[in-house]
Short mmCIF file of N, CA, C and O in Angstrom, two decimals:
data_model
loop_
_atom_site.label_atom_id
_atom_site.label_comp_id
_atom_site.label_asym_id
_atom_site.label_seq_id
_atom_site.Cartn_x
_atom_site.Cartn_y
_atom_site.Cartn_z
N UNK A 237 14.14 -12.54 12.77
CA UNK A 237 12.71 -12.63 12.59
C UNK A 237 12.32 -11.89 11.30
O UNK A 237 12.75 -10.77 11.06
N UNK A 238 11.55 -12.55 10.48
CA UNK A 238 11.04 -11.94 9.25
C UNK A 238 9.70 -11.26 9.53
O UNK A 238 8.94 -11.71 10.38
N UNK A 239 9.44 -10.21 8.76
CA UNK A 239 8.21 -9.44 9.00
C UNK A 239 7.66 -8.91 7.68
O UNK A 239 8.41 -8.44 6.83
N UNK A 240 6.34 -9.03 7.54
CA UNK A 240 5.59 -8.42 6.45
C UNK A 240 4.40 -7.71 7.06
O UNK A 240 3.88 -8.14 8.08
N UNK A 241 3.95 -6.65 6.40
CA UNK A 241 2.77 -5.93 6.88
C UNK A 241 1.80 -5.78 5.70
O UNK A 241 2.17 -5.24 4.66
N UNK A 242 0.60 -6.29 5.90
CA UNK A 242 -0.47 -6.09 4.92
C UNK A 242 -1.21 -4.83 5.33
O UNK A 242 -1.52 -4.64 6.51
N UNK A 243 -1.48 -3.96 4.37
CA UNK A 243 -2.15 -2.71 4.70
C UNK A 243 -3.36 -2.48 3.79
O UNK A 243 -3.44 -3.01 2.69
N UNK A 244 -4.28 -1.70 4.31
CA UNK A 244 -5.45 -1.26 3.55
C UNK A 244 -5.62 0.23 3.84
O UNK A 244 -5.78 0.63 4.99
N UNK A 245 -5.53 1.03 2.80
CA UNK A 245 -5.69 2.47 2.95
C UNK A 245 -6.92 2.90 2.17
O UNK A 245 -7.08 2.55 1.01
N UNK A 246 -7.81 3.60 2.86
CA UNK A 246 -9.06 4.08 2.24
C UNK A 246 -8.95 5.59 2.00
O UNK A 246 -8.30 6.29 2.76
N UNK A 247 -9.65 6.03 0.97
CA UNK A 247 -9.71 7.46 0.73
C UNK A 247 -10.51 8.10 1.86
O UNK A 247 -11.56 7.59 2.26
N UNK A 248 -10.06 9.23 2.42
CA UNK A 248 -10.75 9.83 3.58
C UNK A 248 -12.20 10.25 3.31
O UNK A 248 -13.04 10.16 4.19
N UNK A 249 -12.49 10.69 2.09
CA UNK A 249 -13.86 11.13 1.80
C UNK A 249 -14.72 10.06 1.13
O UNK A 249 -15.93 10.15 1.13
N UNK A 250 -14.09 9.06 0.56
CA UNK A 250 -14.81 8.00 -0.15
C UNK A 250 -14.30 6.64 0.33
O UNK A 250 -13.41 6.05 -0.28
N UNK A 251 -14.82 6.14 1.46
CA UNK A 251 -14.27 4.94 2.08
C UNK A 251 -14.37 3.67 1.24
O UNK A 251 -13.69 2.69 1.52
N UNK A 252 -15.23 3.68 0.21
CA UNK A 252 -15.29 2.49 -0.64
C UNK A 252 -14.19 2.49 -1.71
O UNK A 252 -14.06 1.54 -2.48
N UNK A 253 -13.37 3.54 -1.74
CA UNK A 253 -12.21 3.60 -2.62
C UNK A 253 -10.98 3.30 -1.76
O UNK A 253 -10.69 4.01 -0.81
N UNK A 254 -10.29 2.20 -2.09
CA UNK A 254 -9.16 1.79 -1.25
C UNK A 254 -8.09 1.11 -2.09
O UNK A 254 -8.31 0.70 -3.22
N UNK A 255 -6.92 1.00 -1.48
CA UNK A 255 -5.80 0.26 -2.04
C UNK A 255 -5.29 -0.67 -0.95
O UNK A 255 -5.09 -0.27 0.19
N UNK A 256 -5.09 -1.93 -1.33
CA UNK A 256 -4.59 -2.94 -0.39
C UNK A 256 -3.22 -3.39 -0.89
O UNK A 256 -3.03 -3.59 -2.09
N UNK A 257 -2.28 -3.51 0.03
CA UNK A 257 -0.94 -3.90 -0.39
C UNK A 257 -0.16 -4.59 0.70
O UNK A 257 -0.67 -4.89 1.78
N UNK A 258 1.11 -4.81 0.39
CA UNK A 258 1.99 -5.56 1.26
C UNK A 258 3.36 -4.89 1.29
O UNK A 258 3.91 -4.55 0.23
N UNK A 259 3.88 -4.69 2.49
CA UNK A 259 5.24 -4.19 2.65
C UNK A 259 6.06 -5.34 3.25
O UNK A 259 5.77 -5.79 4.35
N UNK A 260 7.03 -5.82 2.50
CA UNK A 260 7.88 -6.93 2.91
C UNK A 260 9.18 -6.35 3.46
O UNK A 260 9.84 -5.56 2.79
N UNK A 261 9.55 -6.76 4.66
CA UNK A 261 10.77 -6.26 5.29
C UNK A 261 12.02 -6.52 4.46
O UNK A 261 12.96 -5.74 4.48
N UNK A 262 12.02 -7.62 3.71
CA UNK A 262 13.19 -7.92 2.86
C UNK A 262 13.41 -6.84 1.82
O UNK A 262 14.55 -6.46 1.53
N UNK A 263 12.35 -6.35 1.21
CA UNK A 263 12.49 -5.32 0.18
C UNK A 263 12.67 -3.93 0.78
O UNK A 263 13.32 -3.08 0.20
N UNK A 264 12.09 -3.71 1.94
CA UNK A 264 12.18 -2.39 2.57
C UNK A 264 13.56 -2.15 3.19
O UNK A 264 14.14 -1.08 3.04
N UNK A 265 14.10 -3.17 3.85
CA UNK A 265 15.31 -2.98 4.65
C UNK A 265 16.60 -3.39 3.94
O UNK A 265 17.68 -3.01 4.37
N UNK A 266 16.50 -4.15 2.88
CA UNK A 266 17.70 -4.67 2.20
C UNK A 266 17.85 -3.99 0.84
O UNK A 266 17.10 -4.26 -0.08
N UNK A 267 18.84 -3.12 0.72
CA UNK A 267 19.03 -2.38 -0.53
C UNK A 267 19.41 -3.31 -1.68
O UNK A 267 19.05 -3.05 -2.83
N UNK A 268 20.10 -4.40 -1.40
CA UNK A 268 20.46 -5.35 -2.45
C UNK A 268 19.20 -6.02 -3.01
O UNK A 268 19.06 -6.20 -4.22
N UNK A 269 18.26 -6.36 -2.13
CA UNK A 269 17.00 -6.97 -2.57
C UNK A 269 16.19 -5.98 -3.40
O UNK A 269 15.48 -6.38 -4.33
N UNK A 270 16.27 -4.70 -3.07
CA UNK A 270 15.52 -3.68 -3.81
C UNK A 270 15.97 -3.60 -5.26
O UNK A 270 15.18 -3.25 -6.13
N UNK A 271 17.23 -3.95 -5.53
CA UNK A 271 17.72 -3.92 -6.90
C UNK A 271 16.99 -4.93 -7.79
O UNK A 271 16.83 -4.71 -8.98
N UNK A 272 16.54 -6.04 -7.21
CA UNK A 272 15.86 -7.08 -7.96
C UNK A 272 14.35 -6.90 -7.99
O UNK A 272 13.67 -7.51 -8.80
N UNK A 273 13.85 -6.08 -7.12
CA UNK A 273 12.41 -5.84 -7.04
C UNK A 273 12.03 -4.67 -7.95
O UNK A 273 12.87 -3.88 -8.34
N UNK A 274 10.76 -4.57 -8.25
CA UNK A 274 10.27 -3.46 -9.07
C UNK A 274 9.75 -2.33 -8.20
O UNK A 274 9.17 -1.38 -8.69
N UNK A 275 9.91 -2.43 -6.91
CA UNK A 275 9.46 -1.41 -5.98
C UNK A 275 9.54 -1.96 -4.57
O UNK A 275 9.95 -3.09 -4.35
N UNK A 276 9.13 -1.16 -3.62
CA UNK A 276 9.14 -1.59 -2.23
C UNK A 276 7.81 -2.22 -1.85
O UNK A 276 7.75 -3.17 -1.09
N UNK A 277 6.74 -1.70 -2.41
CA UNK A 277 5.38 -2.12 -2.05
C UNK A 277 4.81 -2.99 -3.17
O UNK A 277 4.98 -2.69 -4.34
N UNK A 278 4.12 -4.06 -2.76
CA UNK A 278 3.38 -4.88 -3.71
C UNK A 278 1.89 -4.63 -3.44
O UNK A 278 1.49 -4.38 -2.31
N UNK A 279 1.08 -4.73 -4.48
CA UNK A 279 -0.34 -4.38 -4.37
C UNK A 279 -1.21 -5.58 -4.70
O UNK A 279 -0.90 -6.37 -5.59
N UNK A 280 -2.32 -5.69 -3.99
CA UNK A 280 -3.27 -6.77 -4.24
C UNK A 280 -4.23 -6.36 -5.35
O UNK A 280 -4.76 -5.25 -5.35
N UNK A 281 -4.44 -7.27 -6.28
CA UNK A 281 -5.52 -7.15 -7.24
C UNK A 281 -6.29 -8.45 -7.11
O UNK A 281 -5.84 -9.50 -7.60
N UNK A 282 -7.39 -8.40 -6.39
CA UNK A 282 -8.14 -9.58 -5.96
C UNK A 282 -7.20 -10.44 -5.12
O UNK A 282 -6.74 -10.00 -4.09
N UNK A 283 -6.87 -11.65 -5.55
CA UNK A 283 -6.01 -12.52 -4.73
C UNK A 283 -4.58 -12.60 -5.24
O UNK A 283 -3.80 -13.42 -4.77
N UNK A 284 -4.20 -11.75 -6.19
CA UNK A 284 -2.85 -11.77 -6.74
C UNK A 284 -2.07 -10.53 -6.31
O UNK A 284 -2.64 -9.46 -6.16
N UNK A 285 -0.77 -10.71 -6.13
CA UNK A 285 0.10 -9.58 -5.81
C UNK A 285 0.77 -9.08 -7.08
O UNK A 285 1.18 -9.85 -7.92
N UNK A 286 0.85 -7.75 -7.20
CA UNK A 286 1.48 -7.13 -8.36
C UNK A 286 2.43 -6.04 -7.87
O UNK A 286 2.21 -5.42 -6.84
N UNK A 287 3.45 -5.76 -8.67
CA UNK A 287 4.38 -4.68 -8.34
C UNK A 287 3.80 -3.32 -8.72
O UNK A 287 4.18 -2.31 -8.17
N UNK A 288 2.92 -3.28 -9.66
CA UNK A 288 2.31 -2.03 -10.11
C UNK A 288 0.93 -1.89 -9.49
O UNK A 288 0.30 -2.86 -9.10
N UNK A 289 0.42 -0.66 -9.46
CA UNK A 289 -0.93 -0.46 -8.96
C UNK A 289 -1.91 -1.24 -9.81
O UNK A 289 -1.79 -1.28 -11.03
N UNK A 290 -2.93 -1.85 -9.18
CA UNK A 290 -3.94 -2.56 -9.97
C UNK A 290 -4.74 -1.60 -10.84
O UNK A 290 -4.85 -0.41 -10.55
N UNK A 291 -5.30 -2.13 -11.89
CA UNK A 291 -6.13 -1.33 -12.79
C UNK A 291 -7.33 -0.82 -12.00
O UNK A 291 -7.91 -1.54 -11.20
N UNK A 292 -7.67 0.42 -12.23
CA UNK A 292 -8.80 1.02 -11.53
C UNK A 292 -10.10 0.47 -12.09
O UNK A 292 -10.35 0.53 -13.29
N UNK A 293 -10.95 -0.06 -11.22
CA UNK A 293 -12.21 -0.63 -11.66
C UNK A 293 -13.31 0.42 -11.82
O UNK A 293 -14.40 0.11 -12.28
N UNK A 294 -13.03 1.65 -11.45
CA UNK A 294 -14.04 2.70 -11.53
C UNK A 294 -14.00 3.38 -12.90
O UNK A 294 -12.99 3.36 -13.59
N UNK A 295 -15.10 3.99 -13.27
CA UNK A 295 -15.17 4.68 -14.56
C UNK A 295 -14.24 5.89 -14.56
O UNK A 295 -14.12 6.60 -13.56
N UNK A 296 -13.58 6.10 -15.69
CA UNK A 296 -12.67 7.24 -15.80
C UNK A 296 -13.42 8.55 -15.61
O UNK A 296 -14.57 8.68 -15.99
N UNK A 297 -12.73 9.50 -14.99
CA UNK A 297 -13.24 10.84 -14.75
C UNK A 297 -14.44 10.89 -13.81
O UNK A 297 -15.11 11.90 -13.72
N UNK A 298 -14.72 9.80 -13.10
CA UNK A 298 -15.74 9.85 -12.07
C UNK A 298 -15.08 10.29 -10.76
O UNK A 298 -13.85 10.34 -10.66
N UNK A 299 -15.88 10.60 -9.77
CA UNK A 299 -15.33 11.01 -8.47
C UNK A 299 -14.51 9.87 -7.87
O UNK A 299 -13.42 10.08 -7.34
N UNK A 300 -15.00 8.63 -7.97
CA UNK A 300 -14.27 7.48 -7.43
C UNK A 300 -12.95 7.28 -8.16
O UNK A 300 -11.94 6.97 -7.54
N UNK A 301 -12.97 7.42 -9.46
CA UNK A 301 -11.74 7.26 -10.24
C UNK A 301 -10.71 8.30 -9.79
O UNK A 301 -9.54 7.97 -9.55
N UNK A 302 -11.13 9.54 -9.69
CA UNK A 302 -10.22 10.61 -9.27
C UNK A 302 -9.70 10.38 -7.85
O UNK A 302 -8.54 10.66 -7.56
N UNK A 303 -10.56 9.85 -6.98
CA UNK A 303 -10.14 9.54 -5.61
C UNK A 303 -9.10 8.44 -5.59
O UNK A 303 -8.12 8.50 -4.85
N UNK A 304 -9.31 7.42 -6.42
CA UNK A 304 -8.36 6.32 -6.52
C UNK A 304 -7.01 6.84 -7.04
O UNK A 304 -5.95 6.50 -6.51
N UNK A 305 -7.06 7.68 -8.06
CA UNK A 305 -5.83 8.25 -8.61
C UNK A 305 -5.12 9.12 -7.57
O UNK A 305 -3.88 9.15 -7.52
N UNK A 306 -5.87 9.81 -6.75
CA UNK A 306 -5.29 10.63 -5.68
C UNK A 306 -4.55 9.75 -4.67
O UNK A 306 -3.42 10.06 -4.26
N UNK A 307 -5.16 8.62 -4.27
CA UNK A 307 -4.50 7.68 -3.36
C UNK A 307 -3.22 7.14 -3.98
O UNK A 307 -2.18 7.07 -3.33
N UNK A 308 -3.29 6.74 -5.25
CA UNK A 308 -2.11 6.23 -5.95
C UNK A 308 -0.99 7.26 -5.95
O UNK A 308 0.16 6.92 -5.70
N UNK A 309 -1.33 8.49 -6.22
CA UNK A 309 -0.33 9.56 -6.30
C UNK A 309 0.34 9.77 -4.93
O UNK A 309 1.57 9.91 -4.85
N UNK A 310 -0.44 9.78 -3.87
CA UNK A 310 0.12 9.97 -2.52
C UNK A 310 1.10 8.85 -2.20
O UNK A 310 2.21 9.10 -1.72
N UNK A 311 0.72 7.62 -2.47
CA UNK A 311 1.59 6.48 -2.17
C UNK A 311 2.81 6.48 -3.08
O UNK A 311 3.94 6.31 -2.63
N UNK A 312 2.59 6.68 -4.36
CA UNK A 312 3.68 6.61 -5.34
C UNK A 312 4.72 7.72 -5.14
O UNK A 312 5.92 7.48 -5.24
N UNK A 313 4.26 8.91 -4.82
CA UNK A 313 5.17 10.04 -4.62
C UNK A 313 6.02 9.90 -3.36
O UNK A 313 7.07 10.52 -3.24
N UNK A 314 5.52 9.13 -2.41
CA UNK A 314 6.20 8.99 -1.12
C UNK A 314 6.38 7.52 -0.76
O UNK A 314 6.22 7.14 0.40
N UNK A 315 6.72 6.67 -1.73
CA UNK A 315 6.71 5.23 -1.51
C UNK A 315 7.55 4.80 -0.31
O UNK A 315 7.08 4.04 0.54
N UNK A 316 8.77 5.26 -0.22
CA UNK A 316 9.66 4.85 0.88
C UNK A 316 9.12 5.30 2.23
O UNK A 316 9.05 4.51 3.18
N UNK A 317 8.70 6.57 2.35
CA UNK A 317 8.15 7.08 3.62
C UNK A 317 6.86 6.36 3.99
O UNK A 317 6.64 6.02 5.15
N UNK A 318 6.00 6.14 2.98
CA UNK A 318 4.74 5.43 3.22
C UNK A 318 5.03 4.02 3.73
O UNK A 318 4.45 3.57 4.72
N UNK A 319 5.94 3.31 3.06
CA UNK A 319 6.27 1.93 3.44
C UNK A 319 6.85 1.88 4.85
O UNK A 319 6.50 1.00 5.64
N UNK A 320 7.72 2.82 5.20
CA UNK A 320 8.31 2.86 6.54
C UNK A 320 7.25 3.12 7.60
O UNK A 320 7.27 2.51 8.68
N UNK A 321 6.32 4.01 7.32
CA UNK A 321 5.23 4.30 8.26
C UNK A 321 4.37 3.07 8.49
O UNK A 321 4.03 2.74 9.63
N UNK A 322 4.02 2.38 7.43
CA UNK A 322 3.20 1.17 7.54
C UNK A 322 3.96 0.07 8.27
O UNK A 322 3.39 -0.66 9.08
N UNK A 323 5.25 -0.05 8.01
CA UNK A 323 6.05 -1.16 8.51
C UNK A 323 6.37 -1.05 10.00
O UNK A 323 6.43 -2.07 10.69
N UNK A 324 6.59 0.16 10.50
CA UNK A 324 7.05 0.27 11.89
C UNK A 324 5.91 -0.03 12.87
O UNK A 324 4.76 0.30 12.63
N UNK A 325 6.29 -0.67 13.97
CA UNK A 325 5.32 -1.06 14.99
C UNK A 325 5.18 -2.57 15.03
O UNK A 325 5.62 -3.28 14.15
N UNK A 326 4.55 -3.05 16.09
CA UNK A 326 4.40 -4.49 16.25
C UNK A 326 2.97 -4.93 15.95
O UNK A 326 2.17 -4.16 15.43
N UNK A 327 2.67 -6.18 16.31
CA UNK A 327 1.35 -6.75 16.00
C UNK A 327 0.21 -6.02 16.72
O UNK A 327 -0.92 -6.07 16.27
N UNK A 328 0.50 -5.38 17.82
CA UNK A 328 -0.55 -4.70 18.58
C UNK A 328 -1.01 -3.41 17.93
O UNK A 328 -2.07 -2.89 18.26
N UNK A 329 -0.22 -2.88 17.02
CA UNK A 329 -0.57 -1.62 16.35
C UNK A 329 -1.36 -1.95 15.08
O UNK A 329 -0.80 -2.38 14.09
N UNK A 330 -2.68 -1.76 15.13
CA UNK A 330 -3.53 -2.15 13.99
C UNK A 330 -3.83 -0.99 13.05
O UNK A 330 -4.33 -1.21 11.96
N UNK A 331 -3.53 0.24 13.47
CA UNK A 331 -3.75 1.42 12.63
C UNK A 331 -2.53 2.32 12.69
O UNK A 331 -1.82 2.36 13.68
N UNK A 332 -2.32 3.04 11.60
CA UNK A 332 -1.32 4.09 11.59
C UNK A 332 -1.83 5.19 10.65
O UNK A 332 -2.83 4.99 9.96
N UNK A 333 -1.18 6.31 10.66
CA UNK A 333 -1.59 7.41 9.78
C UNK A 333 -0.42 7.87 8.95
O UNK A 333 0.73 7.85 9.39
N UNK A 334 -0.74 8.29 7.73
CA UNK A 334 0.24 8.88 6.83
C UNK A 334 -0.46 10.05 6.15
O UNK A 334 -1.48 9.85 5.49
N UNK A 335 0.09 11.24 6.35
CA UNK A 335 -0.57 12.47 5.92
C UNK A 335 -1.98 12.45 6.51
O UNK A 335 -2.13 12.33 7.70
N UNK A 336 -3.03 12.54 5.69
CA UNK A 336 -4.40 12.53 6.22
C UNK A 336 -5.05 11.15 6.14
O UNK A 336 -6.25 11.02 6.35
N UNK A 337 -4.28 10.13 5.84
CA UNK A 337 -4.83 8.80 5.60
C UNK A 337 -4.72 7.92 6.84
O UNK A 337 -3.66 7.85 7.46
N UNK A 338 -5.81 7.24 7.18
CA UNK A 338 -5.79 6.25 8.24
C UNK A 338 -5.60 4.90 7.57
O UNK A 338 -6.34 4.53 6.66
N UNK A 339 -4.59 4.16 8.02
CA UNK A 339 -4.21 2.92 7.37
C UNK A 339 -4.42 1.76 8.33
O UNK A 339 -3.92 1.76 9.45
N UNK A 340 -5.19 0.76 7.87
CA UNK A 340 -5.35 -0.47 8.63
C UNK A 340 -4.15 -1.36 8.31
O UNK A 340 -3.71 -1.41 7.16
N UNK A 341 -3.63 -2.06 9.30
CA UNK A 341 -2.46 -2.89 9.06
C UNK A 341 -2.55 -4.20 9.84
O UNK A 341 -3.16 -4.26 10.90
N UNK A 342 -1.96 -5.22 9.25
CA UNK A 342 -1.85 -6.53 9.90
C UNK A 342 -0.41 -6.99 9.76
O UNK A 342 0.11 -7.05 8.64
N UNK A 343 0.22 -7.31 10.88
CA UNK A 343 1.62 -7.70 10.88
C UNK A 343 1.74 -9.22 10.87
O UNK A 343 1.10 -9.91 11.65
N UNK A 344 2.57 -9.72 9.96
CA UNK A 344 2.87 -11.15 9.89
C UNK A 344 4.35 -11.34 10.20
O UNK A 344 5.20 -10.68 9.62
N UNK A 345 4.66 -12.20 11.16
CA UNK A 345 6.05 -12.48 11.52
C UNK A 345 6.26 -13.98 11.58
O UNK A 345 5.34 -14.75 11.83
N UNK A 346 7.49 -14.38 11.34
CA UNK A 346 7.87 -15.79 11.48
C UNK A 346 9.36 -15.92 11.74
O UNK A 346 10.10 -15.00 11.60
#
């Protein structure tokens, strides 16, 4: 069975600042596949998936910009642990937590 998890993580103090991404079981669980990928997590920028974090739409040095950068740093510094936390669980588990972050998740299987 193949599995992907779409996640949405919001900043705890600024809920309108968020990062949406995808954890694909093929990249997370297969070390050979990781060699060809640019990372474990892919990120949504509108309707496109990217290997890098999307460009921040907020003004530089604003509170929202700093909050977005803080979210990026938490995910980037702990990519493997973050991806594993998001990935584990079945379709019934719609939320999980990582550090102080509450993460919404949707599991896709086929």
